[in-house]
Each structure stands twice: as C-alpha cells, then as structure tokens.
Amino acid sequence: MSGICGWIGLAAAPELLEQMAVPLSRFDQGALHARSGQRSGVAVAAQAGSADVYQRDGLLVALWGQPRLDEPTLAAQAAAQGVAATVAALWAQGAQRTCARLQGCFTLAILDERSGEALLATDRMGVQPLSWQLAGETLVFASSADALVRHPLTPGVLDHQGLYNYVYFHMVPSPGTVYQGQQRLLPGRYLHYRQGRVEEHTYWRMQFEEDGKRSFGELKEEFLSVLRRSVKEAAGERKVGAFLSGGTDSSTIAGVLTQVGGVAADTYSIGFEAQGYDEMEYARIASRHFGTRHHEYYVTPDDVANAIPQVAAVFDQPFGNASAVPAFYCARMAKADGVQRMFGGDGGDELFGGNERYAKQHVFELYERVPRLVRKALLEPAVFNFPGGERVRLLRKARSYIEQASVGMPARLETYNLLGRYGPQQVFTDDFLAAADIGNPIATLERNYGRSEARSLINRMLALDLQITLADNDLPKVMKACELAGVEVAFPFLHDAVVAFSAGLTPQQKLNGRQLRWFFKEALRGFLPDAIITKQKHGFGLPFGVWLQQHQALQQLAADSLSDLKARKVVRGDFIEQLVGTHLNEHAGYHGTMVWVLMMLEQWFRAHRTVSQ
C-alpha cells in the first residue's frame, strides 16, 4: 500500500509525519517523501513513479498516484517540470480549475501557508480514497483512517452511525466513516480549507448524453480503441497480470492485455470445491480463447480461516464483503510469480449496465407508467381484495410486484436488505440504537441518487452505483486485497476515456429491454467467446455459509468472534444466539452472510485495539 497524509494549521515536529505514515507502508517497500512547513506537513509513501512532492516559499504540493494533465500545453510542462510543480502554478487560478485539469487515479494535497489555505482532492472515480478531519483550526488528512488516527488531534473515537451503516451495507458508505468527526471525500470532489474553515465542492460528475445518434459501427471502433489505450497505459513498465473470473469484464481485460502486449498475458483465477460456487471452467474457456498463461488456485476452508484476521486488519474501516478473501489469494498467487501490478475488471457493470438489478428495476418502473387512476381504482383493489388471493400463486406474485413497485427509488433497491429483514431492534442493543439513526442509510442513498442529473432510470442507477457499489465497495475490496498481497492494482475500465465513452451511450444501449450491457456485448461479439457473453454473472463469491456448517476451524473462529462481540454491547446477545443456533441451520447461504458481517466486525475491533468506543 502507498498513500498520503499530513495537516495544516499546527506547528508540529516533522517526526509526526513518519508516525502517521507507518500504516501506509505496511506492505510496501516504496520510499517516503516527506516535507514540512512552519504550520503544515505532508508525506507520500509510494513506489517510484507514484509520488510527486513540490515545496517552495510556503507552498507544499503533494500528489499520490499517477495523474495526467488534460491539456497538451500543461502535459508538456508537467513532463519537463513535474506534475506537482505544474499544479503549483495552476493553484493561482483557483481550486476548481486546478482539480478539473487532473485526470487518472490520484490524491492531491495543496498546503499554502502564505494564504492559510489548503486543497484536498481525490480522483473522479474515487479509486484513491482520502479521509479528513477538522480539529479546531487544524485540518488533518490521510488516505487511510489508520494513518489519520495517529495524529494527536484526531484520535479514533467510534461512531455508532458508522457501525450501524456497516451492518446495513456491509461496508461504511462515504462520506461517512466509522469515526466521529472524520469524513471521506466523494469521487470527483475537493475540500477547500481557508483559515480554519472548510467547504466541499464538486469538480467533476458523470454527464450522461442520453440522446446519442452515432452509428453502432462508429461506436464500436471507438470503444475498442479506448479500451486498448487504457490497458496499454495501465500496464506501463510493470510486470502485469490480470484477475480472471470468466465473466465479461475480466475476460475482456485479459484478452486486450494479450492483444496489446503481443505476448500471452498472465491470468489468475480462484476456484472453490463447493457446488454452485465454482466457475473455474469459464475462466479456462477465456484463457484458452486468448491463449493466456493461466494460473489457478482452489481456496479451502482452512485458507479462509487463516486469512480472516489479516483481511480484517488491512481495512481501515469495517468491511464485510467476503470476496476480499479469494481476491487476496488470487493476488498472492500473482505476487509469487513476480507480478507487480494486477488488472481488475471492476467498473464495467457500473459503466455499461451489467448488474441484474438494473433489469429488475426496469420492470418495476413499467408499473409507474400505468396511469395512477387505473392503478389505484382498478388494479390494486382487484389484486389485494380478491377473496383467497393469498392461496393463488399468480395473485401472490402480483401483490409482491405491486408492493415493491410502489416503493420509490432508491429505497426500492433495499427491499431485500438483510438487516431490514431481521429488524434493527432485534439486532442491535437499545443503548446502541439510541445513538444511531436507522433512517440514515436510506437518506444517504437518496442524497447520492439525487445528485445525478440523468433523465433515465438506468443512468441514475449507474451514477449511484459508481459511488456506493464501486467506490465504496468493489474498489476497496480489490485495493486492500492487493495491498495485503503486496502488489499494485489498476482498473483499465476506469480510464477517463473509457468513462467518457460510456457516458455517451444511450440508455437503450446499456439496457435494451431486459438485456444487460447490450452495446458492450455486441461490440465484443467475436472477440469474446460466446459462452462468456451469455453466461450468468458470478464473480469470486465465497461459500462461507456452506463451509461454516462443515468446517471446525471456521465454526470455532466464528463462535469466538461472535461471543466477544456480545461483550461490546453493540449487537444483542439473543440475536447472535438465534443467528447461529436457528437461522444458520435453516438457510446457511442466506444467514451465513450476517455471521460473516458480524464476525468481520469483531475481527476489525481486535485489529484496531487503540480505537476508543
């Protein structure tokens, strides 16, 4: 892992920078670039080529990542003088212009003691996170909360709302965090600090062009071109490999990598000896089709038990996506082969319309088009008042459909939320709930959903998922799994040119009736094997619930974790007993998810013992 940390508004010893930066280089042998002013300091821990620091006359500019400048004259200047020095010159033109000129994956910090100002920004897709906290008139920031809480003015005090949101979403959605007073920048946002006060602004948002008129042939040619460009640029001079689940996204990246590299790409897949979970055969189909050098590893229950404490510890926030475990073993396999940078296919679903819920919500939207008078006066009375309707399968389905369709977006997305099914009052203790707002998760979704200016349902959902599903869940999962394994990671689909291209597709080119990612699949037909194009979405799912019923080490780890969690007075003891004693036996796959979420919460607590509750 690499990262950035620092502050403005406090005279402090330079050694504080090194102390804050320790968590940023736990698994990385890169250099630490640290600079201090009279009342500011910044440090970037990174491999060569991913850090750039400029200091002159009370001005500090630090960049973590590999940013690019969007104008040819600025790009030429950056090539000659460095990106940080070029950004320092841009700073005089204002915060908005400075951020808008940057592309690629980056985190930016400008600390200007001359004017008492600072600027913090993260990239457009939120690949590289940034947390911040205002303590009096001192602004403290870091790419990891583990670094931020090492500053004496910002010790970690747990926030009940953040913990509640974790159990609800299985991660803590930004801008919130698990710590009181600490916030995270949303993708495409910047923070402007002026004399002890802060303001957040948007410098970039997805602008959907929903009335595109370009021909399929023209679009296909451009798509393949930007895809090849993104993969080539992401490879750089590193030895690269690619995750390969056998889905459309990972298979596309593996194929393009082999194509642009001129040699067989190294691809890595994870399998499971569990019925209904192993999709290794699709990865093999893709590998044979593109001629990659394929590497496989079958994760065992023992592997999962061994990885759980490590995976919980590497995350700076509680994180309950079990796919982080197979992603870690996949990245570790690549690390052993000397791979320096792994390619992930993340982002394809959120850019081109690939999640099953997009088609499902399209069906619900059709009901909203029925005139209200017809719905309320005819359809609903007929369906809900029909004698004995609960015994008629077709009427039961109609009732369920109407009930869900009647829930407004985006709350409708959470109809089957696991915590909602149990009931917050049955899961959490009364004392804990007294300090948390159970309506906050839906309110968070509504705020984010409302930010999009898109007219179509599919694009509004895509805009929401770019943050909630991608930036807050999938990207941290892969980033942290690779950090734990000691390799870098890149996401070619998130190249600015690919993102801009996807925004220009019409809603129907993303979701054609109920056909998901229609343009993407049609444009790659003949490039991808037909079996990959038509397969159902799966990914690196983990059969934890199934294994939990059979494997003693997993049973003991879960039991010990949940037993210790009871003592923290967050989750009700009787709920935990019911969860493992009754629910798990009824449906291991379904209820095993909550066992995992609560177990990983306790494991995170253990790995972050200095946190104050």
XYZ file of C-alpha atoms in Angstrom:
613
model
C 0.000 0.000 0.000
C 1.060 3.527 -0.610
C -0.706 6.681 0.444
C -0.659 10.283 1.603
C -1.037 12.020 4.967
C -0.496 15.413 6.535
C -2.006 18.517 8.114
C -2.186 22.298 8.035
C -2.738 24.700 10.928
C -0.400 23.244 13.538
C 3.282 23.625 14.347
C 4.434 20.041 14.903
C 7.625 18.049 14.813
C 8.463 16.505 11.408
C 8.639 13.110 13.119
C 4.844 13.169 13.294
C 4.729 12.645 9.530
C 6.727 9.452 9.811
C 4.477 8.242 12.622
C 1.330 8.881 10.589
C 2.801 7.236 7.501
C 3.583 3.900 9.173
C 0.244 2.250 8.197
C 0.665 3.474 4.621
C 3.768 1.376 4.041
C 2.964 -1.798 5.996
C 3.177 -3.954 2.878
C 5.179 -1.682 0.594
C 8.909 -1.106 0.235
C 8.488 2.234 -1.523
C 10.118 5.461 -0.411
C 8.648 8.049 1.960
C 8.585 11.579 0.550
C 8.026 13.982 3.457
C 8.069 17.800 3.568
C 7.292 20.182 6.420
C 6.457 23.861 6.683
C 6.110 26.049 9.758
C 2.473 25.004 10.315
C 1.984 22.199 7.817
C 3.386 18.890 6.693
C 2.737 16.230 4.084
C 4.113 12.777 3.358
C 3.622 10.393 0.438
C 4.602 6.742 0.799
C 4.781 5.174 -2.644
C 6.705 3.210 -5.214
C 8.764 5.114 -7.765
C 6.568 6.997 -10.185
C 3.571 7.236 -7.847
C 4.700 10.150 -5.672
C 5.462 13.770 -6.528
C 6.108 16.494 -3.943
C 6.881 20.165 -4.598
C 7.830 22.771 -1.988
C 8.617 26.449 -2.415
C 8.076 29.675 -0.431
C 5.463 28.355 1.990
C 3.659 26.238 -0.611
C 3.503 22.449 -0.448
C 2.011 20.363 -3.265
C 1.833 16.575 -2.957
C 0.413 14.021 -5.369
C -0.089 10.319 -4.781
C -0.890 8.167 -7.815
C -0.324 8.633 -11.499
C -2.237 11.749 -12.554
C -2.265 13.233 -16.019
C -2.978 16.798 -17.125
C -5.706 17.135 -19.725
C -4.318 19.978 -21.845
C -1.340 19.398 -24.209
C 0.491 22.504 -23.021
C 0.079 21.517 -19.384
C 1.089 17.931 -20.145
C 4.256 19.180 -21.815
C 5.005 21.426 -18.855
C 4.465 18.514 -16.463
C 6.816 16.323 -18.496
C 9.513 18.962 -18.181
C 8.985 20.196 -14.615
C 6.914 17.517 -12.881
C 3.175 17.292 -12.283
C 3.347 18.758 -8.762
C 5.241 21.830 -9.950
C 2.711 22.322 -12.755
C -0.170 22.004 -10.301
C 1.531 24.580 -8.076
C 1.370 27.054 -10.962
C -2.282 26.158 -11.613
C -3.159 26.806 -7.964
C -3.125 30.564 -8.582
C -6.070 30.074 -10.979
C -8.305 28.595 -8.291
C -9.295 25.285 -6.749
C -11.901 24.294 -9.335
C -9.606 24.767 -12.342
C -6.728 23.032 -10.595
C -8.763 19.891 -9.926
C -10.561 19.865 -13.270
C -7.283 19.740 -15.175
C -6.226 16.478 -13.496
C -7.104 13.051 -14.845
C -6.221 9.483 -13.881
C -6.013 7.995 -10.401
C -4.675 10.464 -7.852
C -4.945 12.117 -4.476
C -3.926 15.764 -4.261
C -2.955 17.929 -1.293
C -2.011 21.614 -1.612
C -0.940 23.318 1.616
C -0.460 27.073 1.246
C 0.798 28.698 4.430
C 1.091 32.056 2.644
C -2.694 32.433 2.414
C -3.730 29.970 5.118
C -5.438 27.765 2.519
C -5.408 24.109 1.604
C -6.922 21.965 -1.119
C -7.619 18.241 -0.887
C -8.979 16.254 -3.823
C -9.440 12.685 -4.970
C -9.866 11.318 -8.467
C -13.071 11.172 -10.478
C -13.838 7.519 -9.774
C -12.699 7.508 -6.143
C -10.046 4.862 -6.747
C -7.745 6.501 -4.214
C -9.640 7.423 -1.035
C -8.976 10.411 1.205
C -10.212 10.949 4.762
C -10.085 14.244 6.629
C -10.974 15.776 9.971
C -11.066 19.344 11.239
C -9.759 19.639 14.795
C -10.187 23.245 15.891
C -8.431 25.150 13.121
C -6.186 22.244 12.147
C -7.052 20.171 9.087
C -5.687 16.611 9.264
C -5.913 14.234 6.311
C -4.793 10.799 5.171
C -5.616 8.222 2.533
C -6.219 5.717 5.347
C -8.058 6.265 8.614
C -5.348 4.151 10.241
C -2.912 6.981 9.472
C -5.294 9.801 10.359
C -5.997 8.499 13.882
C -2.253 8.567 14.620
C -2.330 12.382 14.708
C -2.670 13.606 18.327
C -5.543 15.948 17.434
C -7.642 13.267 15.712
C -7.670 10.091 17.832
C -10.125 7.439 16.721
C -13.461 7.549 18.555
C -16.017 5.149 17.141
C -19.220 6.499 15.644
C -22.376 4.455 16.257
C -23.863 5.629 12.974
C -20.857 4.374 11.069
C -21.143 0.972 12.757
C -24.867 0.791 12.035
C -24.281 1.685 8.390
C -21.643 -1.022 8.179
C -24.071 -3.731 9.272
C -26.679 -2.326 6.862
C -24.439 -2.057 3.786
C -21.624 -4.480 4.803
C -19.261 -1.507 4.405
C -19.293 2.117 5.578
C -20.504 4.322 2.709
C -18.764 7.649 2.161
C -18.731 10.458 3.040
C -19.268 8.885 6.459
C -16.696 6.837 8.328
C -16.607 4.655 11.401
C -15.014 7.501 13.413
C -16.621 10.558 14.968
C -15.722 13.798 13.197
C -13.968 12.021 10.329
C -15.212 12.279 6.743
C -14.196 10.944 3.328
C -14.187 12.837 0.076
C -16.635 11.587 -2.508
C -15.342 10.823 -6.031
C -14.829 13.953 -8.105
C -14.959 16.229 -5.046
C -12.492 18.595 -3.413
C -12.171 20.208 0.003
C -11.138 23.857 0.274
C -9.718 24.948 3.638
C -9.487 28.645 4.443
C -8.275 29.955 7.776
C -9.761 27.132 9.828
C -12.965 26.605 7.817
C -13.756 24.024 5.145
C -16.053 23.810 2.132
C -16.650 20.854 -0.182
C -17.317 21.254 -3.894
C -17.718 19.065 -6.973
C -15.152 19.488 -9.719
C -16.401 16.579 -11.869
C -19.541 14.496 -12.201
C -20.758 11.981 -14.741
C -22.537 13.830 -17.546
C -24.744 11.396 -19.465
C -25.514 12.171 -23.117
C -28.778 10.300 -23.413
C -29.750 11.221 -26.982
C -26.745 9.886 -28.882
C -27.139 9.472 -32.653
C -23.850 7.810 -33.575
C -23.889 4.537 -35.516
C -23.080 1.219 -33.901
C -20.053 0.745 -36.170
C -18.576 4.102 -35.231
C -19.159 3.485 -31.527
C -17.654 0.004 -31.692
C -14.480 1.258 -33.355
C -14.009 3.990 -30.750
C -14.787 1.623 -27.879
C -12.160 -0.901 -28.904
C -9.660 1.899 -29.424
C -10.111 3.493 -25.987
C -10.086 0.061 -24.369
C -6.743 -0.831 -25.942
C -5.355 2.566 -24.969
C -6.465 2.208 -21.352
C -4.927 -1.254 -20.966
C -1.664 -0.186 -22.586
C -1.317 2.899 -20.390
C -2.203 0.949 -17.232
C 0.498 -1.632 -17.931
C 3.309 0.910 -18.054
C 6.685 -0.688 -17.423
C 5.494 -3.067 -14.719
C 5.177 -6.837 -14.937
C 1.409 -7.188 -15.027
C -1.187 -9.884 -14.558
C -4.973 -9.949 -14.616
C -7.726 -11.302 -12.415
C -9.831 -13.726 -14.470
C -13.189 -14.848 -13.100
C -14.510 -15.874 -16.507
C -17.010 -13.005 -16.620
C -17.262 -10.497 -19.450
C -15.203 -7.783 -17.735
C -12.203 -9.786 -16.570
C -12.178 -11.801 -19.811
C -12.174 -8.602 -21.873
C -9.250 -7.144 -19.918
C -7.294 -10.408 -20.221
C -7.906 -10.553 -23.970
C -6.973 -6.927 -24.615
C -3.869 -7.279 -22.432
C -2.678 -10.186 -24.566
C -3.539 -8.247 -27.729
C -1.713 -5.004 -26.888
C 1.204 -6.729 -25.184
C 1.924 -9.023 -28.089
C 2.578 -11.925 -25.694
C 0.379 -14.215 -23.654
C -0.934 -12.407 -20.565
C -0.638 -13.943 -17.114
C -4.139 -14.557 -15.745
C -5.150 -15.685 -12.263
C -8.316 -17.427 -11.110
C -9.757 -18.730 -7.862
C -11.970 -21.797 -7.505
C -13.962 -23.442 -4.699
C -14.741 -27.092 -4.045
C -18.380 -26.247 -3.364
C -21.383 -26.953 -5.568
C -22.816 -23.833 -7.198
C -19.816 -21.613 -6.374
C -17.024 -22.788 -8.657
C -16.866 -21.146 -12.090
C -13.317 -22.059 -12.982
C -14.448 -23.604 -16.264
C -15.442 -20.182 -17.636
C -12.031 -18.781 -16.726
C -10.459 -21.703 -18.581
C -12.628 -21.007 -21.621
C -11.435 -17.391 -21.688
C -7.818 -18.418 -21.145
C -7.877 -20.951 -23.973
C -9.601 -18.482 -26.273
C -6.993 -15.753 -25.752
C -4.009 -18.016 -25.168
C -3.118 -16.634 -21.745
C -0.703 -18.207 -19.281
C -3.315 -19.296 -16.789
C -2.785 -19.854 -13.065
C -5.364 -21.402 -10.743
C -5.774 -21.815 -7.012
C -8.581 -23.519 -5.122
C -9.343 -21.752 -1.856
C -10.065 -24.087 1.067
C -11.919 -23.512 4.340
C -8.530 -23.536 6.099
C -7.378 -20.741 3.777
C -10.419 -18.694 4.734
C -9.868 -19.215 8.461
C -6.204 -18.200 8.132
C -6.968 -15.108 6.065
C -9.837 -13.659 8.093
C -7.728 -11.837 10.747
C -5.355 -10.491 8.086
C -8.141 -9.274 5.829
C -9.968 -7.583 8.703
C -6.767 -5.818 9.776
C -5.818 -4.403 6.374
C -9.070 -2.403 6.108
C -9.186 0.960 7.852
C -12.989 0.679 8.121
C -15.019 -2.446 8.963
C -15.552 -4.310 5.693
C -17.872 -7.256 5.164
C -17.509 -8.230 1.504
C -16.346 -11.844 1.736
C -14.956 -11.738 -1.807
C -11.919 -9.938 -0.402
C -10.586 -13.312 0.743
C -10.441 -15.033 -2.684
C -9.213 -11.752 -4.212
C -6.325 -11.828 -1.723
C -5.357 -15.410 -2.569
C -5.540 -14.593 -6.263
C -3.255 -11.568 -5.834
C -0.881 -13.539 -3.597
C -0.535 -16.181 -6.308
C 0.411 -13.432 -8.784
C 2.876 -11.903 -6.320
C 4.667 -15.246 -6.048
C 5.113 -15.168 -9.837
C 6.790 -11.770 -9.704
C 3.749 -9.797 -10.908
C 3.965 -6.169 -9.801
C 0.585 -4.868 -10.933
C -2.738 -6.698 -11.223
C -5.533 -5.633 -13.558
C -9.076 -5.720 -12.244
C -12.176 -5.640 -14.423
C -14.103 -3.542 -11.915
C -16.240 -0.740 -13.287
C -17.662 -2.483 -16.335
C -21.031 -3.160 -14.716
C -21.407 0.408 -13.444
C -20.399 2.000 -16.751
C -22.183 -0.254 -19.240
C -25.190 -1.585 -17.312
C -24.300 -5.090 -16.159
C -25.972 -5.654 -12.789
C -29.120 -7.798 -12.636
C -30.937 -5.194 -10.545
C -30.921 -2.784 -13.499
C -33.217 -5.121 -15.455
C -35.283 -5.840 -12.352
C -35.867 -2.167 -11.570
C -36.742 -1.542 -15.214
C -39.631 -3.994 -14.785
C -40.810 -2.166 -11.656
C -40.612 1.163 -13.461
C -43.118 -0.093 -16.016
C -45.753 -0.116 -13.282
C -45.155 3.573 -12.612
C -46.125 4.295 -16.227
C -49.627 2.922 -15.678
C -51.993 5.877 -15.022
C -52.443 6.431 -11.296
C -56.251 6.212 -11.560
C -56.010 2.789 -13.183
C -53.555 1.575 -10.558
C -55.445 2.835 -7.514
C -59.017 2.380 -8.667
C -58.798 -0.878 -10.630
C -55.594 -2.899 -10.432
C -54.682 -2.684 -6.759
C -58.210 -3.235 -5.375
C -58.607 -6.246 -7.659
C -55.302 -7.797 -6.653
C -55.371 -7.113 -2.911
C -59.101 -7.632 -2.268
C -59.610 -10.819 -4.244
C -61.068 -13.464 -1.856
C -58.492 -16.124 -1.030
C -55.871 -14.346 -3.117
C -53.076 -15.438 -0.776
C -53.666 -19.028 -1.971
C -53.354 -18.164 -5.656
C -49.719 -18.160 -6.814
C -50.267 -15.660 -9.626
C -52.017 -13.207 -7.303
C -49.286 -13.579 -4.678
C -46.696 -12.653 -7.285
C -48.821 -9.715 -8.436
C -49.121 -8.445 -4.865
C -45.377 -8.719 -4.338
C -44.728 -6.912 -7.601
C -47.097 -4.042 -6.758
C -45.745 -3.709 -3.225
C -42.172 -3.385 -4.473
C -43.053 -1.173 -7.429
C -44.879 1.174 -5.048
C -41.687 1.861 -3.104
C -39.866 4.868 -4.526
C -36.291 4.804 -5.753
C -33.675 4.372 -4.400
C -35.308 2.848 -1.294
C -36.684 0.099 -3.554
C -33.141 -1.179 -4.034
C -33.061 -2.146 -0.355
C -36.320 -4.111 -0.291
C -34.405 -7.287 0.489
C -31.793 -5.724 2.768
C -30.627 -8.318 5.283
C -30.714 -6.007 8.305
C -34.169 -4.805 7.271
C -35.406 -8.399 7.157
C -34.209 -9.083 10.709
C -35.266 -5.680 12.057
C -32.767 -3.237 13.643
C -34.415 -3.528 17.073
C -33.913 -7.299 17.018
C -30.232 -6.999 16.003
C -28.839 -4.059 17.994
C -28.969 -3.256 21.695
C -31.232 -0.429 22.827
C -28.302 1.648 24.083
C -26.531 1.368 20.745
C -29.608 2.317 18.716
C -30.160 5.381 20.912
C -27.073 6.918 19.281
C -27.834 5.852 15.706
C -30.428 6.903 13.129
C -31.963 3.839 11.461
C -33.171 6.053 8.616
C -29.675 7.274 7.789
C -28.782 4.555 5.219
C -31.810 5.300 3.031
C -31.266 9.045 3.460
C -27.665 8.566 2.308
C -28.835 6.686 -0.776
C -31.425 9.358 -1.538
C -28.862 12.178 -1.313
C -26.488 10.381 -3.639
C -29.272 9.332 -6.015
C -30.485 12.933 -6.176
C -27.099 14.258 -7.248
C -27.436 12.791 -10.730
C -28.957 14.941 -13.448
C -29.665 11.921 -15.666
C -33.208 11.549 -17.024
C -33.300 7.772 -17.438
C -33.629 5.230 -14.634
C -30.643 3.183 -15.837
C -28.294 6.182 -15.801
C -29.498 7.369 -12.410
C -28.814 3.896 -11.057
C -25.403 3.803 -12.714
C -24.475 7.154 -11.154
C -25.479 5.849 -7.714
C -23.567 2.599 -8.170
C -20.410 4.397 -9.259
C -20.163 5.535 -5.659
C -21.978 3.001 -3.468
C -21.125 -0.214 -5.320
C -17.845 0.734 -6.974
C -16.008 3.404 -4.960
C -17.217 2.270 -1.522
C -17.233 -1.497 -2.020
C -15.633 -3.138 -5.040
C -12.589 -0.891 -5.383
C -11.596 -1.044 -1.677
C -12.076 -4.819 -1.790
C -9.581 -5.266 -4.614
C -7.228 -2.463 -3.495
C -6.899 -3.848 0.026
C -6.649 -7.466 -1.109
C -3.774 -6.496 -3.384
C -2.182 -4.369 -0.664
C -2.213 -7.367 1.660
C -0.624 -9.477 -1.063
C 1.996 -6.818 -1.837
C 1.054 -5.968 -5.426
C -0.284 -2.855 -7.121
C -3.648 -2.830 -8.860
C -5.058 -0.942 -11.837
C -8.557 -0.726 -13.293
C -8.472 -0.153 -17.071
C -12.246 0.352 -17.347
C -11.890 3.436 -15.142
C -9.585 5.241 -17.562
C -11.065 8.682 -18.237
C -11.502 7.935 -21.952
C -13.480 4.749 -21.243
C -15.637 6.532 -18.663
C -16.347 9.401 -21.077
C -17.195 6.948 -23.834
C -19.691 5.073 -21.646
C -21.429 8.340 -20.734
C -22.174 8.915 -24.414
C -24.097 5.667 -24.875
C -27.875 5.895 -24.870
C -29.859 4.236 -22.063
C -31.082 1.603 -24.543
C -27.503 0.728 -25.489
C -26.859 -0.148 -21.852
C -30.172 -1.820 -21.032
C -32.090 -2.947 -24.104
C -35.417 -4.122 -22.675
C -34.087 -6.601 -20.125
C -30.819 -7.278 -21.983
C -27.995 -6.073 -19.769
C -24.956 -4.224 -21.202
C -26.302 -4.641 -24.732
C -23.732 -2.477 -26.544
C -20.784 -3.879 -24.591
C -21.633 -7.466 -25.503
C -22.491 -6.732 -29.112
C -19.304 -4.723 -29.624
C -17.225 -7.599 -28.247
C -19.093 -10.373 -30.020
C -16.465 -12.326 -31.943
C -13.730 -11.072 -29.622
C -15.099 -12.770 -26.511
C -16.165 -16.428 -26.611
C -19.940 -16.812 -26.951
C -20.034 -18.830 -23.721
C -18.632 -15.827 -21.828
C -21.091 -13.384 -23.395
C -24.117 -15.492 -22.487
C -23.066 -16.700 -19.010
C -24.757 -15.536 -15.836
C -22.859 -13.091 -13.646
C -20.987 -14.703 -10.742
C -17.534 -13.470 -9.712
C -15.363 -14.603 -6.798
C -18.233 -15.450 -4.402
C -17.247 -17.289 -1.210
C -19.225 -20.347 0.043
C -18.760 -19.283 3.660
C -22.208 -20.276 4.933
C -21.914 -23.747 3.429
C -18.416 -24.295 4.791
C -19.382 -22.923 8.193
C -21.665 -25.900 8.745
C -18.905 -28.386 7.969
C -15.537 -26.944 8.997
C -14.482 -26.952 12.626
C -11.859 -24.180 12.431
C -14.335 -21.795 10.784
C -17.004 -22.719 13.322
C -14.636 -22.010 16.206
C -13.434 -18.710 14.733
C -16.996 -17.533 14.137
C -18.148 -18.655 17.581
C -15.239 -16.947 19.352
C -15.707 -13.755 17.350
C -19.440 -13.510 17.957
C -19.012 -14.349 21.634
C -16.566 -11.462 22.072
C -18.825 -9.181 20.044
C -21.615 -9.701 22.600
C -19.478 -8.053 25.271
C -19.201 -4.860 23.237
C -22.935 -4.186 23.716
C -23.438 -3.384 20.043
C -25.380 -6.468 18.930
C -27.962 -8.207 21.093
C -26.762 -11.459 22.590
C -30.087 -13.189 21.969
C -29.912 -12.288 18.283
C -26.452 -13.836 17.982
C -27.687 -16.999 19.678
C -30.660 -17.205 17.340
C -28.483 -16.463 14.304
C -26.034 -19.316 14.882
C -28.452 -21.657 16.641
C -31.508 -21.494 14.388
C -31.200 -19.235 11.343
C -27.940 -20.701 10.067
C -29.361 -24.218 10.060
C -32.431 -23.032 8.146
C -30.505 -21.405 5.277
C -26.721 -21.431 5.507
C -26.082 -19.300 2.418
C -28.537 -16.547 3.394
C -27.878 -16.242 7.129
C -24.179 -17.028 6.745
C -23.808 -13.547 5.281
C -24.796 -11.924 8.577
C -22.497 -14.274 10.503
C -19.672 -13.121 8.235
C -20.537 -9.420 8.619
C -20.629 -9.598 12.420
C -17.551 -11.833 12.632
C -15.553 -9.402 10.481
C -16.722 -6.517 12.684
C -15.294 -8.225 15.754
C -12.107 -9.130 13.898
C -11.757 -5.470 12.877
C -12.195 -4.407 16.509
C -9.426 -6.795 17.564
C -7.042 -5.455 14.921
C -7.752 -1.836 15.943
C -7.453 -2.129 19.717
C -6.409 1.512 20.215
C -9.786 2.753 18.977
C -11.953 4.289 21.694
C -15.524 3.007 21.988
